[in-house]
Every structure is written in structure tokens, then in C-alpha cells.
Amino acid sequence: MLRRLGAEVVEVRTPEQLRDVDGLVIPGGESTAIMRLARLYGLDEALREFGRPILGTCAGMIVLDRAHLGLADILVDRNAYGRQVASFEAELELDGESRPLRGVFIRAPRLRDRGPDVEVLAELDGEPVLLRDGGVLVAAFHPELTDDTRVHELFLDCVREGLRVRA
């Protein structure tokens, strides 16, 4: 999705590689495995010091919460919408947009708590599922599994803003 929007995309597996990127995506997957590997490779501390925009989707949202890396002032519950067989798609109300955003929820996390400065960008049945805490954007769903580029565009806007601030 990011390549489609013109971004140069590289995989990051070490703290050294993290130094060379302007933004980072922590994708869906298994949050326990992601955290275990982050600790093993020293990425956990490097991520805490990263200071640039991050997009966390599904498991990435979990990894960024207070109980894990602590980079977003949120607390989430894992697999809160149910097991794999309970996966679903839904139309989301996107802040400031008349056109709904399609969300693909696969063993999705659910927001339990958020700090006062965390902005809600999209909701599902009144529950926040897309949030921003400064330069950290988190989604309980998988925006990369649709053709809608708006979440990724929002992330790239954060990256561009971060570049202007650092310049």
C-alpha cells in the first residue's frame, strides 16, 4: 500500500536499520512473537527512542500500547472481537469524512482505555478503532487489506510533517 502511494519501503529488523527510516509500520501478526523478537534483537529499546511516526495495525496496536512498548497512551485487549472464525468486515465512521472506511477485523484488539490526548479518528458502533497519539497512529483493523488508501495516506502525512519538523 505504501509503495503504491509512492513511498520507499524497506524492512527493518535491527536497531541500526531503524536509524535510517523516517517512519515505521508495525503490522498485524502475533503480538507476543513481535515483542519476543523485538527484545531479542534490541528493537524494543530502539523503538522507544525512535521518535518518528509509527503506524501500528492490529498486533501493531497491541505492541504500541502502555503494557508493551508504551509509545501510545492506550491500553488494549487482545483478540477482543473473537477468534479467527469471528473475523469480519465493517463500515467505519471516519472523522471528517462522509465516505465510510472499510475495516477488516481479524482477531482484532479492542481499546480498553486511552489517555486524554489520544484522538479518535474512526469508530465501530461507537467504539474507537483508529486513533492517533501524536505521531503514533494505531488501527484495530487491517487497512492494508482493502483498496482504500486513506489510513496509509494519513500515516504518510505524519511522516512528511515529521520531516518538516526535523529539517
JSON list of C-alpha atoms in Angstrom, two decimals:
[
{"chain": "A", "resi": 1, "resn": "MET", "atom": "CA", "xyz": [0.00, 0.00, 0.00]},
{"chain": "A", "resi": 2, "resn": "LEU", "atom": "CA", "xyz": [2.78, 2.45, 0.90]},
{"chain": "A", "resi": 3, "resn": "ARG", "atom": "CA", "xyz": [4.69, 1.66, -2.29]},
{"chain": "A", "resi": 4, "resn": "ARG", "atom": "CA", "xyz": [1.50, 2.28, -4.24]},
{"chain": "A", "resi": 5, "resn": "LEU", "atom": "CA", "xyz": [1.39, 5.73, -2.65]},
{"chain": "A", "resi": 6, "resn": "GLY", "atom": "CA", "xyz": [4.99, 6.44, -3.74]},
{"chain": "A", "resi": 7, "resn": "ALA", "atom": "CA", "xyz": [6.85, 5.71, -0.50]},
{"chain": "A", "resi": 8, "resn": "GLU", "atom": "CA", "xyz": [10.20, 3.96, -0.46]},
{"chain": "A", "resi": 9, "resn": "VAL", "atom": "CA", "xyz": [9.68, 0.90, 1.73]},
{"chain": "A", "resi": 10, "resn": "VAL", "atom": "CA", "xyz": [12.37, -1.17, 3.46]},
{"chain": "A", "resi": 11, "resn": "GLU", "atom": "CA", "xyz": [12.20, -3.95, 6.03]},
{"chain": "A", "resi": 12, "resn": "VAL", "atom": "CA", "xyz": [13.60, -3.16, 9.47]},
{"chain": "A", "resi": 13, "resn": "ARG", "atom": "CA", "xyz": [14.98, -5.99, 11.56]},
{"chain": "A", "resi": 14, "resn": "THR", "atom": "CA", "xyz": [17.77, -4.33, 13.57]},
{"chain": "A", "resi": 15, "resn": "PRO", "atom": "CA", "xyz": [18.18, -1.11, 15.58]},
{"chain": "A", "resi": 16, "resn": "GLU", "atom": "CA", "xyz": [20.76, 0.04, 13.02]},
{"chain": "A", "resi": 17, "resn": "GLN", "atom": "CA", "xyz": [18.22, -0.19, 10.19]},
{"chain": "A", "resi": 18, "resn": "LEU", "atom": "CA", "xyz": [15.72, 1.75, 12.27]},
{"chain": "A", "resi": 19, "resn": "ARG", "atom": "CA", "xyz": [18.03, 4.78, 12.28]},
{"chain": "A", "resi": 20, "resn": "ASP", "atom": "CA", "xyz": [17.65, 5.19, 8.51]},
{"chain": "A", "resi": 21, "resn": "VAL", "atom": "CA", "xyz": [13.84, 5.37, 8.23]},
{"chain": "A", "resi": 22, "resn": "ASP", "atom": "CA", "xyz": [11.51, 8.34, 8.53]},
{"chain": "A", "resi": 23, "resn": "GLY", "atom": "CA", "xyz": [8.52, 6.32, 9.73]},
{"chain": "A", "resi": 24, "resn": "LEU", "atom": "CA", "xyz": [7.73, 2.75, 10.70]},
{"chain": "A", "resi": 25, "resn": "VAL", "atom": "CA", "xyz": [4.83, 0.34, 10.29]},
{"chain": "A", "resi": 26, "resn": "ILE", "atom": "CA", "xyz": [4.35, -2.36, 12.89]},
{"chain": "A", "resi": 27, "resn": "PRO", "atom": "CA", "xyz": [1.97, -4.73, 11.12]},
{"chain": "A", "resi": 28, "resn": "GLY", "atom": "CA", "xyz": [-0.55, -7.29, 12.21]},
{"chain": "A", "resi": 29, "resn": "GLY", "atom": "CA", "xyz": [0.57, -10.74, 13.21]},
{"chain": "A", "resi": 30, "resn": "GLU", "atom": "CA", "xyz": [1.17, -12.18, 16.64]},
{"chain": "A", "resi": 31, "resn": "SER", "atom": "CA", "xyz": [2.00, -9.53, 19.24]},
{"chain": "A", "resi": 32, "resn": "THR", "atom": "CA", "xyz": [3.76, -11.97, 21.59]},
{"chain": "A", "resi": 33, "resn": "ALA", "atom": "CA", "xyz": [6.09, -13.09, 18.80]},
{"chain": "A", "resi": 34, "resn": "ILE", "atom": "CA", "xyz": [6.69, -9.50, 17.68]},
{"chain": "A", "resi": 35, "resn": "MET", "atom": "CA", "xyz": [7.65, -8.45, 21.23]},
{"chain": "A", "resi": 36, "resn": "ARG", "atom": "CA", "xyz": [9.84, -11.52, 21.75]},
{"chain": "A", "resi": 37, "resn": "LEU", "atom": "CA", "xyz": [11.77, -10.79, 18.54]},
{"chain": "A", "resi": 38, "resn": "ALA", "atom": "CA", "xyz": [11.96, -7.05, 19.33]},
{"chain": "A", "resi": 39, "resn": "ARG", "atom": "CA", "xyz": [13.58, -7.85, 22.69]},
{"chain": "A", "resi": 40, "resn": "LEU", "atom": "CA", "xyz": [15.89, -10.46, 21.14]},
{"chain": "A", "resi": 41, "resn": "TYR", "atom": "CA", "xyz": [17.20, -8.02, 18.52]},
{"chain": "A", "resi": 42, "resn": "GLY", "atom": "CA", "xyz": [17.22, -4.95, 20.78]},
{"chain": "A", "resi": 43, "resn": "LEU", "atom": "CA", "xyz": [14.49, -3.29, 18.78]},
{"chain": "A", "resi": 44, "resn": "ASP", "atom": "CA", "xyz": [12.29, -2.69, 21.82]},
{"chain": "A", "resi": 45, "resn": "GLU", "atom": "CA", "xyz": [14.60, -0.03, 23.29]},
{"chain": "A", "resi": 46, "resn": "ALA", "atom": "CA", "xyz": [15.41, 1.38, 19.84]},
{"chain": "A", "resi": 47, "resn": "LEU", "atom": "CA", "xyz": [11.68, 1.75, 19.17]},
{"chain": "A", "resi": 48, "resn": "ARG", "atom": "CA", "xyz": [11.15, 3.54, 22.47]},
{"chain": "A", "resi": 49, "resn": "GLU", "atom": "CA", "xyz": [13.80, 6.06, 21.37]},
{"chain": "A", "resi": 50, "resn": "PHE", "atom": "CA", "xyz": [12.67, 6.22, 17.71]},
{"chain": "A", "resi": 51, "resn": "GLY", "atom": "CA", "xyz": [10.70, 9.48, 18.00]},
{"chain": "A", "resi": 52, "resn": "ARG", "atom": "CA", "xyz": [9.32, 9.37, 14.46]},
{"chain": "A", "resi": 53, "resn": "PRO", "atom": "CA", "xyz": [5.87, 8.44, 13.13]},
{"chain": "A", "resi": 54, "resn": "ILE", "atom": "CA", "xyz": [4.67, 4.88, 13.63]},
{"chain": "A", "resi": 55, "resn": "LEU", "atom": "CA", "xyz": [1.62, 3.09, 12.25]},
{"chain": "A", "resi": 56, "resn": "GLY", "atom": "CA", "xyz": [0.55, 0.03, 14.22]},
{"chain": "A", "resi": 57, "resn": "THR", "atom": "CA", "xyz": [-2.16, -2.19, 12.78]},
{"chain": "A", "resi": 58, "resn": "CYS", "atom": "CA", "xyz": [-3.89, -4.95, 14.76]},
{"chain": "A", "resi": 59, "resn": "ALA", "atom": "CA", "xyz": [-0.97, -6.65, 16.58]},
{"chain": "A", "resi": 60, "resn": "GLY", "atom": "CA", "xyz": [0.99, -3.45, 15.98]},
{"chain": "A", "resi": 61, "resn": "MET", "atom": "CA", "xyz": [-1.65, -1.60, 18.01]},
{"chain": "A", "resi": 62, "resn": "ILE", "atom": "CA", "xyz": [-1.11, -4.04, 20.88]},
{"chain": "A", "resi": 63, "resn": "VAL", "atom": "CA", "xyz": [2.69, -3.71, 20.70]},
{"chain": "A", "resi": 64, "resn": "LEU", "atom": "CA", "xyz": [2.47, 0.10, 20.94]},
{"chain": "A", "resi": 65, "resn": "ASP", "atom": "CA", "xyz": [0.14, 0.21, 23.97]},
{"chain": "A", "resi": 66, "resn": "ARG", "atom": "CA", "xyz": [1.06, 1.01, 27.59]},
{"chain": "A", "resi": 67, "resn": "ALA", "atom": "CA", "xyz": [1.50, -2.65, 28.56]},
{"chain": "A", "resi": 68, "resn": "HIS", "atom": "CA", "xyz": [4.14, -3.26, 25.86]},
{"chain": "A", "resi": 69, "resn": "LEU", "atom": "CA", "xyz": [6.32, -0.55, 24.27]},
{"chain": "A", "resi": 70, "resn": "GLY", "atom": "CA", "xyz": [4.34, 2.30, 25.84]},
{"chain": "A", "resi": 71, "resn": "LEU", "atom": "CA", "xyz": [4.53, 4.50, 22.74]},
{"chain": "A", "resi": 72, "resn": "ALA", "atom": "CA", "xyz": [0.80, 5.21, 22.63]},
{"chain": "A", "resi": 73, "resn": "ASP", "atom": "CA", "xyz": [-1.24, 6.22, 25.67]},
{"chain": "A", "resi": 74, "resn": "ILE", "atom": "CA", "xyz": [-3.72, 3.40, 25.14]},
{"chain": "A", "resi": 75, "resn": "LEU", "atom": "CA", "xyz": [-4.44, 0.03, 26.66]},
{"chain": "A", "resi": 76, "resn": "VAL", "atom": "CA", "xyz": [-5.96, -2.71, 24.52]},
{"chain": "A", "resi": 77, "resn": "ASP", "atom": "CA", "xyz": [-7.31, -6.22, 24.93]},
{"chain": "A", "resi": 78, "resn": "ARG", "atom": "CA", "xyz": [-6.03, -8.87, 22.52]},
{"chain": "A", "resi": 79, "resn": "ASN", "atom": "CA", "xyz": [-8.43, -10.84, 20.32]},
{"chain": "A", "resi": 80, "resn": "ALA", "atom": "CA", "xyz": [-11.31, -8.95, 21.88]},
{"chain": "A", "resi": 81, "resn": "TYR", "atom": "CA", "xyz": [-13.63, -9.29, 18.89]},
{"chain": "A", "resi": 82, "resn": "GLY", "atom": "CA", "xyz": [-13.26, -13.07, 18.93]},
{"chain": "A", "resi": 83, "resn": "ARG", "atom": "CA", "xyz": [-11.20, -15.85, 17.42]},
{"chain": "A", "resi": 84, "resn": "GLN", "atom": "CA", "xyz": [-10.18, -16.23, 13.78]},
{"chain": "A", "resi": 85, "resn": "VAL", "atom": "CA", "xyz": [-13.59, -17.62, 12.80]},
{"chain": "A", "resi": 86, "resn": "ALA", "atom": "CA", "xyz": [-15.24, -14.48, 14.18]},
{"chain": "A", "resi": 87, "resn": "SER", "atom": "CA", "xyz": [-13.30, -12.20, 11.79]},
{"chain": "A", "resi": 88, "resn": "PHE", "atom": "CA", "xyz": [-15.45, -9.66, 9.98]},
{"chain": "A", "resi": 89, "resn": "GLU", "atom": "CA", "xyz": [-15.54, -6.55, 7.81]},
{"chain": "A", "resi": 90, "resn": "ALA", "atom": "CA", "xyz": [-17.42, -3.39, 8.68]},
{"chain": "A", "resi": 91, "resn": "GLU", "atom": "CA", "xyz": [-18.04, 0.15, 7.50]},
{"chain": "A", "resi": 92, "resn": "LEU", "atom": "CA", "xyz": [-16.35, 2.60, 9.87]},
{"chain": "A", "resi": 93, "resn": "GLU", "atom": "CA", "xyz": [-17.22, 6.20, 10.57]},
{"chain": "A", "resi": 94, "resn": "LEU", "atom": "CA", "xyz": [-14.04, 8.13, 9.70]},
{"chain": "A", "resi": 95, "resn": "ASP", "atom": "CA", "xyz": [-13.66, 11.51, 11.37]},
{"chain": "A", "resi": 96, "resn": "GLY", "atom": "CA", "xyz": [-14.20, 14.35, 8.93]},
{"chain": "A", "resi": 97, "resn": "GLU", "atom": "CA", "xyz": [-15.18, 12.09, 6.03]},
{"chain": "A", "resi": 98, "resn": "SER", "atom": "CA", "xyz": [-18.60, 11.46, 4.56]},
{"chain": "A", "resi": 99, "resn": "ARG", "atom": "CA", "xyz": [-17.48, 8.24, 2.88]},
{"chain": "A", "resi": 100, "resn": "PRO", "atom": "CA", "xyz": [-17.11, 5.28, 5.29]},
{"chain": "A", "resi": 101, "resn": "LEU", "atom": "CA", "xyz": [-13.86, 3.38, 5.66]},
{"chain": "A", "resi": 102, "resn": "ARG", "atom": "CA", "xyz": [-13.93, -0.40, 5.25]},
{"chain": "A", "resi": 103, "resn": "GLY", "atom": "CA", "xyz": [-12.30, -2.16, 8.17]},
{"chain": "A", "resi": 104, "resn": "VAL", "atom": "CA", "xyz": [-11.12, -5.77, 8.11]},
{"chain": "A", "resi": 105, "resn": "PHE", "atom": "CA", "xyz": [-11.04, -7.16, 11.66]},
{"chain": "A", "resi": 106, "resn": "ILE", "atom": "CA", "xyz": [-9.07, -10.39, 12.16]},
{"chain": "A", "resi": 107, "resn": "ARG", "atom": "CA", "xyz": [-8.65, -11.45, 15.80]},
{"chain": "A", "resi": 108, "resn": "ALA", "atom": "CA", "xyz": [-8.71, -7.73, 16.43]},
{"chain": "A", "resi": 109, "resn": "PRO", "atom": "CA", "xyz": [-7.78, -5.89, 19.62]},
{"chain": "A", "resi": 110, "resn": "ARG", "atom": "CA", "xyz": [-10.30, -3.66, 21.36]},
{"chain": "A", "resi": 111, "resn": "LEU", "atom": "CA", "xyz": [-9.48, -0.41, 23.12]},
{"chain": "A", "resi": 112, "resn": "ARG", "atom": "CA", "xyz": [-9.86, -0.67, 26.89]},
{"chain": "A", "resi": 113, "resn": "ASP", "atom": "CA", "xyz": [-8.53, 2.77, 27.86]},
{"chain": "A", "resi": 114, "resn": "ARG", "atom": "CA", "xyz": [-6.96, 5.86, 26.30]},
{"chain": "A", "resi": 115, "resn": "GLY", "atom": "CA", "xyz": [-5.27, 8.95, 27.59]},
{"chain": "A", "resi": 116, "resn": "PRO", "atom": "CA", "xyz": [-6.86, 12.39, 27.33]},
{"chain": "A", "resi": 117, "resn": "ASP", "atom": "CA", "xyz": [-4.66, 13.47, 24.40]},
{"chain": "A", "resi": 118, "resn": "VAL", "atom": "CA", "xyz": [-5.40, 10.45, 22.23]},
{"chain": "A", "resi": 119, "resn": "GLU", "atom": "CA", "xyz": [-7.53, 11.44, 19.24]},
{"chain": "A", "resi": 120, "resn": "VAL", "atom": "CA", "xyz": [-10.24, 9.12, 17.93]},
{"chain": "A", "resi": 121, "resn": "LEU", "atom": "CA", "xyz": [-10.25, 9.05, 14.11]},
{"chain": "A", "resi": 122, "resn": "ALA", "atom": "CA", "xyz": [-12.69, 6.21, 13.41]},
{"chain": "A", "resi": 123, "resn": "GLU", "atom": "CA", "xyz": [-15.27, 4.24, 15.32]},
{"chain": "A", "resi": 124, "resn": "LEU", "atom": "CA", "xyz": [-17.17, 1.00, 15.01]},
{"chain": "A", "resi": 125, "resn": "ASP", "atom": "CA", "xyz": [-20.52, 1.04, 16.81]},
{"chain": "A", "resi": 126, "resn": "GLY", "atom": "CA", "xyz": [-19.30, 3.91, 18.99]},
{"chain": "A", "resi": 127, "resn": "GLU", "atom": "CA", "xyz": [-16.00, 2.22, 19.92]},
{"chain": "A", "resi": 128, "resn": "PRO", "atom": "CA", "xyz": [-12.68, 3.76, 18.80]},
{"chain": "A", "resi": 129, "resn": "VAL", "atom": "CA", "xyz": [-10.82, 1.59, 16.27]},
{"chain": "A", "resi": 130, "resn": "LEU", "atom": "CA", "xyz": [-8.45, 4.15, 14.66]},
{"chain": "A", "resi": 131, "resn": "LEU", "atom": "CA", "xyz": [-6.59, 6.52, 16.96]},
{"chain": "A", "resi": 132, "resn": "ARG", "atom": "CA", "xyz": [-3.71, 8.97, 16.93]},
{"chain": "A", "resi": 133, "resn": "ASP", "atom": "CA", "xyz": [-1.42, 9.81, 19.83]},
{"chain": "A", "resi": 134, "resn": "GLY", "atom": "CA", "xyz": [0.95, 12.45, 18.48]},
{"chain": "A", "resi": 135, "resn": "GLY", "atom": "CA", "xyz": [2.94, 10.76, 15.73]},
{"chain": "A", "resi": 136, "resn": "VAL", "atom": "CA", "xyz": [1.64, 7.29, 16.57]},
{"chain": "A", "resi": 137, "resn": "LEU", "atom": "CA", "xyz": [-1.33, 6.05, 14.56]},
{"chain": "A", "resi": 138, "resn": "VAL", "atom": "CA", "xyz": [-2.99, 2.78, 15.59]},
{"chain": "A", "resi": 139, "resn": "ALA", "atom": "CA", "xyz": [-5.73, 0.71, 13.96]},
{"chain": "A", "resi": 140, "resn": "ALA", "atom": "CA", "xyz": [-7.56, -2.27, 15.45]},
{"chain": "A", "resi": 141, "resn": "PHE", "atom": "CA", "xyz": [-8.16, -3.45, 11.88]},
{"chain": "A", "resi": 142, "resn": "HIS", "atom": "CA", "xyz": [-6.10, -4.18, 8.75]},
{"chain": "A", "resi": 143, "resn": "PRO", "atom": "CA", "xyz": [-6.31, -1.15, 6.42]},
{"chain": "A", "resi": 144, "resn": "GLU", "atom": "CA", "xyz": [-3.86, -2.80, 4.01]},
{"chain": "A", "resi": 145, "resn": "LEU", "atom": "CA", "xyz": [-6.45, -5.47, 3.13]},
{"chain": "A", "resi": 146, "resn": "THR", "atom": "CA", "xyz": [-8.70, -3.06, 1.23]},
{"chain": "A", "resi": 147, "resn": "ASP", "atom": "CA", "xyz": [-8.11, -0.74, -1.71]},
{"chain": "A", "resi": 148, "resn": "ASP", "atom": "CA", "xyz": [-8.80, 2.33, 0.44]},
{"chain": "A", "resi": 149, "resn": "THR", "atom": "CA", "xyz": [-5.54, 4.23, 0.97]},
{"chain": "A", "resi": 150, "resn": "ARG", "atom": "CA", "xyz": [-6.76, 6.85, 3.47]},
{"chain": "A", "resi": 151, "resn": "VAL", "atom": "CA", "xyz": [-5.18, 5.35, 6.60]},
{"chain": "A", "resi": 152, "resn": "HIS", "atom": "CA", "xyz": [-1.83, 4.98, 4.85]},
{"chain": "A", "resi": 153, "resn": "GLU", "atom": "CA", "xyz": [-2.14, 8.49, 3.41]},
{"chain": "A", "resi": 154, "resn": "LEU", "atom": "CA", "xyz": [-2.70, 9.78, 6.94]},
{"chain": "A", "resi": 155, "resn": "PHE", "atom": "CA", "xyz": [0.42, 7.95, 8.10]},
{"chain": "A", "resi": 156, "resn": "LEU", "atom": "CA", "xyz": [2.48, 9.39, 5.23]},
{"chain": "A", "resi": 157, "resn": "ASP", "atom": "CA", "xyz": [1.17, 12.86, 6.15]},
{"chain": "A", "resi": 158, "resn": "CYS", "atom": "CA", "xyz": [2.55, 12.27, 9.67]},
{"chain": "A", "resi": 159, "resn": "VAL", "atom": "CA", "xyz": [5.90, 11.20, 8.18]},
{"chain": "A", "resi": 160, "resn": "ARG", "atom": "CA", "xyz": [6.07, 14.30, 5.97]},
{"chain": "A", "resi": 161, "resn": "GLU", "atom": "CA", "xyz": [5.19, 16.52, 8.95]},
{"chain": "A", "resi": 162, "resn": "GLY", "atom": "CA", "xyz": [7.91, 14.82, 10.99]},
{"chain": "A", "resi": 163, "resn": "LEU", "atom": "CA", "xyz": [10.43, 15.53, 8.25]},
{"chain": "A", "resi": 164, "resn": "ARG", "atom": "CA", "xyz": [9.45, 19.23, 8.22]},
{"chain": "A", "resi": 165, "resn": "VAL", "atom": "CA", "xyz": [9.85, 19.42, 11.99]},
{"chain": "A", "resi": 166, "resn": "ARG", "atom": "CA", "xyz": [13.29, 17.75, 11.92]},
{"chain": "A", "resi": 167, "resn": "ALA", "atom": "CA", "xyz": [14.53, 19.90, 8.99]}
]
